[in-house]
mmCIF file of C-alpha atoms and ligand atoms in Angstrom:
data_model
loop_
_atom_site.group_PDB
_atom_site.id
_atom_site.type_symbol
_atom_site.label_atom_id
_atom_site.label_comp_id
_atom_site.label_asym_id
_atom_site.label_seq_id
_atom_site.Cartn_x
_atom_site.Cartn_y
_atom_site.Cartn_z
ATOM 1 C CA UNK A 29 23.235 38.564 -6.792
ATOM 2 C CA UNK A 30 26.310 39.463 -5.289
ATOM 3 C CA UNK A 31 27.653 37.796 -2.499
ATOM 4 C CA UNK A 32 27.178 40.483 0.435
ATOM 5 C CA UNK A 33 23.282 40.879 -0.653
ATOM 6 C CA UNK A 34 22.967 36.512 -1.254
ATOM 7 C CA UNK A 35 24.501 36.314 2.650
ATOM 8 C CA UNK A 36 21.873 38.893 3.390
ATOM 9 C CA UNK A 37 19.403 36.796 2.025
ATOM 10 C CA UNK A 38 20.338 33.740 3.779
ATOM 11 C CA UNK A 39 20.384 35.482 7.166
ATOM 12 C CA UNK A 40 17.254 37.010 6.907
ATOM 13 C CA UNK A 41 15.487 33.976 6.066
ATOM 14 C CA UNK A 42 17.393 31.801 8.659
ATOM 15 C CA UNK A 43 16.137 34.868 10.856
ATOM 16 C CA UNK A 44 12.395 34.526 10.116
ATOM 17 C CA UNK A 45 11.669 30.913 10.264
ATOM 18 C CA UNK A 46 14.063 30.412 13.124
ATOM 19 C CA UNK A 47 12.095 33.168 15.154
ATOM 20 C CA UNK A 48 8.890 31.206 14.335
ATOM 21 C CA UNK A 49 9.379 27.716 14.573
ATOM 22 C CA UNK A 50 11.691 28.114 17.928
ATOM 23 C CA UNK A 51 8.413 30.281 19.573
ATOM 24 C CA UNK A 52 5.566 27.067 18.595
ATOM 25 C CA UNK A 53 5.002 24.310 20.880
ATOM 26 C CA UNK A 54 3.748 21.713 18.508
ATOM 27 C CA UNK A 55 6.362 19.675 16.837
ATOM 28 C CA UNK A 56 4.652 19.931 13.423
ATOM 29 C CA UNK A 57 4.907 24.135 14.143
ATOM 30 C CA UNK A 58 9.117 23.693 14.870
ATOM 31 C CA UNK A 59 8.861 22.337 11.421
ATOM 32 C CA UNK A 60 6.634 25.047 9.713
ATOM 33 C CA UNK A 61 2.975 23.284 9.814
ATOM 34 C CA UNK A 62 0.108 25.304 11.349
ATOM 35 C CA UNK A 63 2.290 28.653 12.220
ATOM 36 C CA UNK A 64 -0.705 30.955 11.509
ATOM 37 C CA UNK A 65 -3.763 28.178 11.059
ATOM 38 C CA UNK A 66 -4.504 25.561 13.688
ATOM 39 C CA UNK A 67 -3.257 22.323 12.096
ATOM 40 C CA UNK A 68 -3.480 18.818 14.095
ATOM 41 C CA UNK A 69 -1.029 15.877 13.769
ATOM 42 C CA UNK A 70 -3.306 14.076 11.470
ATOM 43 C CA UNK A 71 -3.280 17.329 9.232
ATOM 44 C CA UNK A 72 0.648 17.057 9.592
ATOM 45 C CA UNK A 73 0.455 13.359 8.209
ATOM 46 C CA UNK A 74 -1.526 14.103 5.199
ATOM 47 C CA UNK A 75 1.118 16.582 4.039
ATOM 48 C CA UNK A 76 3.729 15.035 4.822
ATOM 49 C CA UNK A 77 3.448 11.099 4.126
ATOM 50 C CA UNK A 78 3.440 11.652 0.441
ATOM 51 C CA UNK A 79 7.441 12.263 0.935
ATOM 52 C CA UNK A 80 7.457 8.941 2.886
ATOM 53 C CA UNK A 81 5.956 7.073 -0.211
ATOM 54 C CA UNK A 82 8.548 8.227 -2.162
ATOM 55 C CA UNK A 83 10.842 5.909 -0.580
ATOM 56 C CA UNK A 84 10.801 2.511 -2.000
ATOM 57 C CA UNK A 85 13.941 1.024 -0.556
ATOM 58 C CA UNK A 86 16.238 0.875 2.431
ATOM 59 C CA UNK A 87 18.951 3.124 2.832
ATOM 60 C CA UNK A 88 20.053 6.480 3.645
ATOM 61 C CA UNK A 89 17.884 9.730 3.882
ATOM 62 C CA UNK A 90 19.125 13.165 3.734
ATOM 63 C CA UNK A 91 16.268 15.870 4.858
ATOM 64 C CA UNK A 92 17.946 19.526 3.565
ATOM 65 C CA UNK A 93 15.878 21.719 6.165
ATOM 66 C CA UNK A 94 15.563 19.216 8.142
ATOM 67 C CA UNK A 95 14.265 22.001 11.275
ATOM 68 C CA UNK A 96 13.249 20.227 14.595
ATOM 69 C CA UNK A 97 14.098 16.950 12.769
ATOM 70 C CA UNK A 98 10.217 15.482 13.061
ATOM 71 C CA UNK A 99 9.815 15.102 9.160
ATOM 72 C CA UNK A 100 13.048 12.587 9.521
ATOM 73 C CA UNK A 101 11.330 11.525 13.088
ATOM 74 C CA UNK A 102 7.962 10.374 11.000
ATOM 75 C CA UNK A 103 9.565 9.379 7.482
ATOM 76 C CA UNK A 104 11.225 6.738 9.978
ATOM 77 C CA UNK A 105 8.285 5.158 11.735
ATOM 78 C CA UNK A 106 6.260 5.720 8.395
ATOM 79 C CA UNK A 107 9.000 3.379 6.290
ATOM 80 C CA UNK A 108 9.396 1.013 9.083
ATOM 81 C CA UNK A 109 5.636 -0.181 8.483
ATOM 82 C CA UNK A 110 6.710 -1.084 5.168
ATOM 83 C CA UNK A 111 9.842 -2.876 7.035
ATOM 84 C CA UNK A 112 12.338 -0.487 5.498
ATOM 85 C CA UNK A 113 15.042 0.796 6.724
ATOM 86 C CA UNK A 114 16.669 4.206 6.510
ATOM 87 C CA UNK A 115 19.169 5.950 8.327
ATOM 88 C CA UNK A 116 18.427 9.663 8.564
ATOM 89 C CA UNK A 117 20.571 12.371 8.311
ATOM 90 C CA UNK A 118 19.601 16.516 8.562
ATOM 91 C CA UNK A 119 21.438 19.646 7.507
ATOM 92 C CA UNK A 120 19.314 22.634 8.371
ATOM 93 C CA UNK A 121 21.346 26.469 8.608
ATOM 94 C CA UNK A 122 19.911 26.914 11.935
ATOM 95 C CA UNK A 123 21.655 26.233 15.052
ATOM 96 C CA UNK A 124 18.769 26.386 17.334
ATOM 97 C CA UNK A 125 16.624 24.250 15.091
ATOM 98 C CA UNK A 126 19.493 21.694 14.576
ATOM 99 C CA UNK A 127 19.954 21.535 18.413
ATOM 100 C CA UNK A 128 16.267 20.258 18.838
ATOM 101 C CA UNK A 129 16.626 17.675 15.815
ATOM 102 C CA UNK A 130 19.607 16.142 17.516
ATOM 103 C CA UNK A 131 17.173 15.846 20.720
ATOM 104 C CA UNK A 132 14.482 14.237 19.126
ATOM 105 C CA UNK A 133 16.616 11.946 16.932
ATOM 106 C CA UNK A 134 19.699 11.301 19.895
ATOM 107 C CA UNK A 135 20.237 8.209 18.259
ATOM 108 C CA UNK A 136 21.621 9.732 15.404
ATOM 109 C CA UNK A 137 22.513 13.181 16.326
ATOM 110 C CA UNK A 138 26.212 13.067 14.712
ATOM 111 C CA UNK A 139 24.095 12.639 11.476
ATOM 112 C CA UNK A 140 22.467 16.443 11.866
ATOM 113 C CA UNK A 141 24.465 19.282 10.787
ATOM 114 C CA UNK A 142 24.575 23.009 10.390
ATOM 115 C CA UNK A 143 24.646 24.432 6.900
ATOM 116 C CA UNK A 144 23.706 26.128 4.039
ATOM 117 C CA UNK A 145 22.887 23.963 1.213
ATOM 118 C CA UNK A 146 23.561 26.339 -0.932
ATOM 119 C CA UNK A 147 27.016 26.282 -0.065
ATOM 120 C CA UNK A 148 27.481 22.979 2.292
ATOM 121 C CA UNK A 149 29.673 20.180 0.686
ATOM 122 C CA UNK A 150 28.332 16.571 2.251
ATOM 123 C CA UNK A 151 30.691 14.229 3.336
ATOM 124 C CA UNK A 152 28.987 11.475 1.449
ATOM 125 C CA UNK A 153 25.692 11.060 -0.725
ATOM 126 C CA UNK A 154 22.425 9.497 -0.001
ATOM 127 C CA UNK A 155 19.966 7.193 -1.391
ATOM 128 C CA UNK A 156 17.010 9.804 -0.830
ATOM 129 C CA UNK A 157 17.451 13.632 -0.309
ATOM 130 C CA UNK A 158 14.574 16.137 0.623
ATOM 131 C CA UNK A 159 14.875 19.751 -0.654
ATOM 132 C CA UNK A 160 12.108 22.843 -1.418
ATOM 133 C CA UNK A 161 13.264 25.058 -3.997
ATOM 134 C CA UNK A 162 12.819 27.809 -1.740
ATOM 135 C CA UNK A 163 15.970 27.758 0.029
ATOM 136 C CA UNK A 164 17.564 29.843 -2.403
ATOM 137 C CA UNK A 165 16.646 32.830 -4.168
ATOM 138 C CA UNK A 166 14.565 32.097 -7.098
ATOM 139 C CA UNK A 167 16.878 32.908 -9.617
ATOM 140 C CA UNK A 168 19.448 30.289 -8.156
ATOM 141 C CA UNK A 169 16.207 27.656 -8.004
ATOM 142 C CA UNK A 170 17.427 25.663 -11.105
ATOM 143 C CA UNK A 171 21.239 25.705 -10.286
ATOM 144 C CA UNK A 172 20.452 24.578 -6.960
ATOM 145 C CA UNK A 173 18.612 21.390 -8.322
ATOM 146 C CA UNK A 174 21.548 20.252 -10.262
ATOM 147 C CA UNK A 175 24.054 21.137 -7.189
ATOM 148 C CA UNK A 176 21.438 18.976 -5.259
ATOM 149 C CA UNK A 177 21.740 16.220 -7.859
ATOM 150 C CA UNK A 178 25.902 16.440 -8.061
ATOM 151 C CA UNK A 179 26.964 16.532 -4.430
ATOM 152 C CA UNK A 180 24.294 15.306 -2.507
ATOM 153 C CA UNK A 181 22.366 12.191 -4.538
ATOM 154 C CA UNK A 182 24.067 8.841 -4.981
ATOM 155 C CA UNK A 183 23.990 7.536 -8.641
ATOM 156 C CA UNK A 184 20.882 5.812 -8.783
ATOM 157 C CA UNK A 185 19.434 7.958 -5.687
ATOM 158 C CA UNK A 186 16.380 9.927 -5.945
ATOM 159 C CA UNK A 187 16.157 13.449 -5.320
ATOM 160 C CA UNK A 188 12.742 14.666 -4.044
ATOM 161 C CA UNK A 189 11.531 18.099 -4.404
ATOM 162 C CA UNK A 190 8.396 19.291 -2.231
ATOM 163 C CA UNK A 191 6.511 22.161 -2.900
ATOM 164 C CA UNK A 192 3.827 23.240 -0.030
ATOM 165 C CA UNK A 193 1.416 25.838 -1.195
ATOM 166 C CA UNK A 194 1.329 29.017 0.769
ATOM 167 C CA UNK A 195 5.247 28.599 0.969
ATOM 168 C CA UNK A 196 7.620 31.543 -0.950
ATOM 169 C CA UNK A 197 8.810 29.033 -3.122
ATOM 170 C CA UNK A 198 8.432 32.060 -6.287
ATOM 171 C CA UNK A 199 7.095 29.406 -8.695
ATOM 172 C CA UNK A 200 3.004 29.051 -9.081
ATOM 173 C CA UNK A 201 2.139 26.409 -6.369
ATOM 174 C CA UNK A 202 1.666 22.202 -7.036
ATOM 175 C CA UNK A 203 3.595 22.888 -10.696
ATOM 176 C CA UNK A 204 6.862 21.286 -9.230
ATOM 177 C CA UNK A 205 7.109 18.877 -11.470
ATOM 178 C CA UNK A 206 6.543 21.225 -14.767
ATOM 179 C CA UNK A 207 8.887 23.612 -13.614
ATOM 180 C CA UNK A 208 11.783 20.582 -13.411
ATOM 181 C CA UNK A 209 10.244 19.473 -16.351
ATOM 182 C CA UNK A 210 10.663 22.972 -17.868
ATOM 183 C CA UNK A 211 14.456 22.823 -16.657
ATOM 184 C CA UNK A 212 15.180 19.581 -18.774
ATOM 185 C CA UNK A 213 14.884 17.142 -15.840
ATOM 186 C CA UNK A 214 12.756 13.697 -16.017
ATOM 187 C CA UNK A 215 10.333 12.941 -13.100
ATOM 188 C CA UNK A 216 10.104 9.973 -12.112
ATOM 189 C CA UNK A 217 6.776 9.893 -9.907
ATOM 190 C CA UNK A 218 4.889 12.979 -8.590
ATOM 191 C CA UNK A 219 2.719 12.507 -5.606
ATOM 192 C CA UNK A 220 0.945 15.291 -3.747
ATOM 193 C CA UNK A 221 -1.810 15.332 -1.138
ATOM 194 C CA UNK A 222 -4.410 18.020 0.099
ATOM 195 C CA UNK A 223 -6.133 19.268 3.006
ATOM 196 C CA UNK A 224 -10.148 20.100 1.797
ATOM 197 C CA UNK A 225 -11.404 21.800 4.683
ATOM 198 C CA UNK A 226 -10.621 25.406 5.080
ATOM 199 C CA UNK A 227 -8.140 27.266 5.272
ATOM 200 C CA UNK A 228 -6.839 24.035 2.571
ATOM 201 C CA UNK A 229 -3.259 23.425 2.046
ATOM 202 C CA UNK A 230 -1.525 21.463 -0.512
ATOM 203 C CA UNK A 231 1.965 19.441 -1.064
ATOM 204 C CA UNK A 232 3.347 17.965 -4.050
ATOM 205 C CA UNK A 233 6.218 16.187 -4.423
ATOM 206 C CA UNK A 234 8.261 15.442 -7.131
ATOM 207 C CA UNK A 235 11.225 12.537 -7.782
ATOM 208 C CA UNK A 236 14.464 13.387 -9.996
ATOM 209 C CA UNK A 237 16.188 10.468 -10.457
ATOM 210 C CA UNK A 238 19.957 10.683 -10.187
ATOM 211 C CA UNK A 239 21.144 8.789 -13.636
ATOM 212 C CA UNK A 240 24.828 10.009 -13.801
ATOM 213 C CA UNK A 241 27.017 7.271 -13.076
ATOM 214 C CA UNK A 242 29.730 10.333 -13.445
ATOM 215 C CA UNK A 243 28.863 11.500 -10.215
ATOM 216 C CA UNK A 244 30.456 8.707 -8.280
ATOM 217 C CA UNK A 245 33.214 10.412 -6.345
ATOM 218 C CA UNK A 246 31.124 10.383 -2.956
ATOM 219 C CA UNK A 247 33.145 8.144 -0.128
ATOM 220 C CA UNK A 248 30.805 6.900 2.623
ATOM 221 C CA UNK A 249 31.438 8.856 5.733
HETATM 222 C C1 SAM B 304 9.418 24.318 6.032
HETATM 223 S S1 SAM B 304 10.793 23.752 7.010
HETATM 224 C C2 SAM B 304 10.914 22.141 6.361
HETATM 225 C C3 SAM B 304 10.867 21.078 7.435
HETATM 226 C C4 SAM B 304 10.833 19.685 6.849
HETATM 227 N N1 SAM B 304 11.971 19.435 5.980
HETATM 228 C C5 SAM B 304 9.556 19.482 6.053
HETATM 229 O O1 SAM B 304 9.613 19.405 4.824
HETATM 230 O O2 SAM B 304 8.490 19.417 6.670
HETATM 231 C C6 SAM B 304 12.158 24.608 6.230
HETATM 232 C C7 SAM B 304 13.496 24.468 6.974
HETATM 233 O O3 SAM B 304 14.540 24.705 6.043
HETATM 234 C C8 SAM B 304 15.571 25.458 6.646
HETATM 235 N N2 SAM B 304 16.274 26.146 5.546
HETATM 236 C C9 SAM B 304 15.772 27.084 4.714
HETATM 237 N N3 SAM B 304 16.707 27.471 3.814
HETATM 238 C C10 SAM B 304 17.828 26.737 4.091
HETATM 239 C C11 SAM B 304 19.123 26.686 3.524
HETATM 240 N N4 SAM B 304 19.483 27.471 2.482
HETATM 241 N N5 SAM B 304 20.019 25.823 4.043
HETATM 242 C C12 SAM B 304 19.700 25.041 5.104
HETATM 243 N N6 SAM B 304 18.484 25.071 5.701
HETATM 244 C C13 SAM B 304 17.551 25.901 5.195
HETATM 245 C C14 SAM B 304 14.851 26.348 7.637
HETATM 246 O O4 SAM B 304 15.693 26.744 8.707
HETATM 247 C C15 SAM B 304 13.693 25.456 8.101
HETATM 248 O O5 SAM B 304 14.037 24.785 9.275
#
C-alpha cells in the first residue's frame, strides 16, 4: 500500500467512527457498543469485562483506541474489586474522541494522546496494552502485532488482542487466537464472552505474552 492510499485509509476510518461515536449519547455508543442495536450497560459489561480479567496484576494499562476513554473508565473500577491497581493511559487518532477521554478520566488526562498506532512511538511501555487488529489494513494485521509487541509492551507485559464480531477486523470472527497462532505467536489465555439474545454479539480476547528481554530500551516517562 503506498503511503498516499495507507493515509487515505487512516482518514477515512478516523472519519467514520469519529462521525458515529461523537453523534451517540450513551457512553458505551462513544466507544462503539450498540451504534445500530439497542445495547444496555449490562450488555456493555459482558463484552467488555473479559479484557478486565486479563489483568492479573497492578500496573500500567495502555488502551490503543482508547475512544471516549470508558473501556479504561470500567477496566479501572473492574480491577479495583480485585484491589489492583492500574494506571491508565489512551492513544486513540481522534481528536474529538481523545478530548472526551481526558473528561471522563481528568485525573489522568496527560496520560491520553492523539495518534496513530500504526505510526505513534510511546514514550514508555506498559504492563498491559489493548489493541483490535482492525486498526490497520489487513495486510499490515500481522506486522502491526509485532510493532505492538516491540514498542509498546514491557518485557514480561501482556499484549491483549480483542476481536468483537460484527467489527471489520478482515479475519473470520472469535478465531483471534488461531490467527496469532497461525502467525507464530504463543497465547497465553483466551477469554471471550457472548450476548445470546438477539441480535447476539461476541468478544474474544486473546493474551501475547511479551518474552523478549531484548526489548528493554523503554525509559519510564
Ligand atoms: C471500537 S472502538 C474501541 C474502544 C475501546 N478500546 C473498546 O475496546 O471498547 C475503536 C477506537 O479505535 C480508534 N482507532 C481505530 N484505528 C486507530 C488507529 N490506527 N490508531 C489510533 N486509534 C484508532 C477509533 O477512533 C475508535 O475510537
Amino acid at each position: 500500500m503506498e503511503h498516499e492510499e495507507l493515509s487515505n485509509w487512516f482518514e477515512a476510518q478516523k472519519m467514520l467512527l469519529q462521525t458515529s461515536y461523537m453523534a451517540a449519547a450513551q457512553p458505551w455508543q462513544q466507544s462503539g457498543v450498540g451504534l445500530n442495536t439497542p445495547r444496555s450497560a449490562q450488555d456493555w459489561e459482558v463484552l467488555r469485562r473479559p479484557i478486565a480479567d486479563c489483568i492479573t496484576t497492578s500496573g500500567s494499562f495502555l488502551d490503543i483506541g482508547c475512544a471516549n476513554g470508558y473501556l479504561l473508565e470500567c477496566i479501572l473500577n473492574w480491577t479495583y474489586e480485585r484491589h489492583l491497581h492500574i494506571i491508565p493511559y489512551g492513544l486513540d487518532f481522534s481528536d474529538q474522541l481523545v478530548a472526551l477521554a481526558r473528561k471522563r478520566l481528568s485525573d489522568y488526562a496527560d496520560h491520553i494522546v492523539v495518534g496513530n498506532a500504526w505510526n505513534w512511538s510511546p514514550p514508555q511501555k506498559f504492563a498491559y496494552v489493548n489493541t483490535g487488529l482492525e486498526y490497520v489494513p489487513e495486510r499490515l494485521q500481522k506486522a502491526y502485532v509485532q510493532r505492538c509487541l516491540d514498542l509498546y509492551v514491557q518485557p514480561g507485559g501482556y499484549l491483549l488482542v480483542t476481536e468483537y464480531l460484527g467489527g471489520r477486523t478482515g479475519i473470520p470472527a472469535l478465531r483471534i487466537n488461531d490467527v496469532l497462532q497461525q502467525w507464530g505467536y504463543t497465547i497465553e489465555e483466551v477469554r471471550e464472552s457472548f450476548l445470546e439474545y438477539d441480535p447476539p454479539a461476541r468478544m474474544r480476547v486473546a493474551v501475547i505474552r511479551n518474552m523478549h528481554p531484548k526489548l528493554t530500551t523503554g525509559e519510564p516517562l
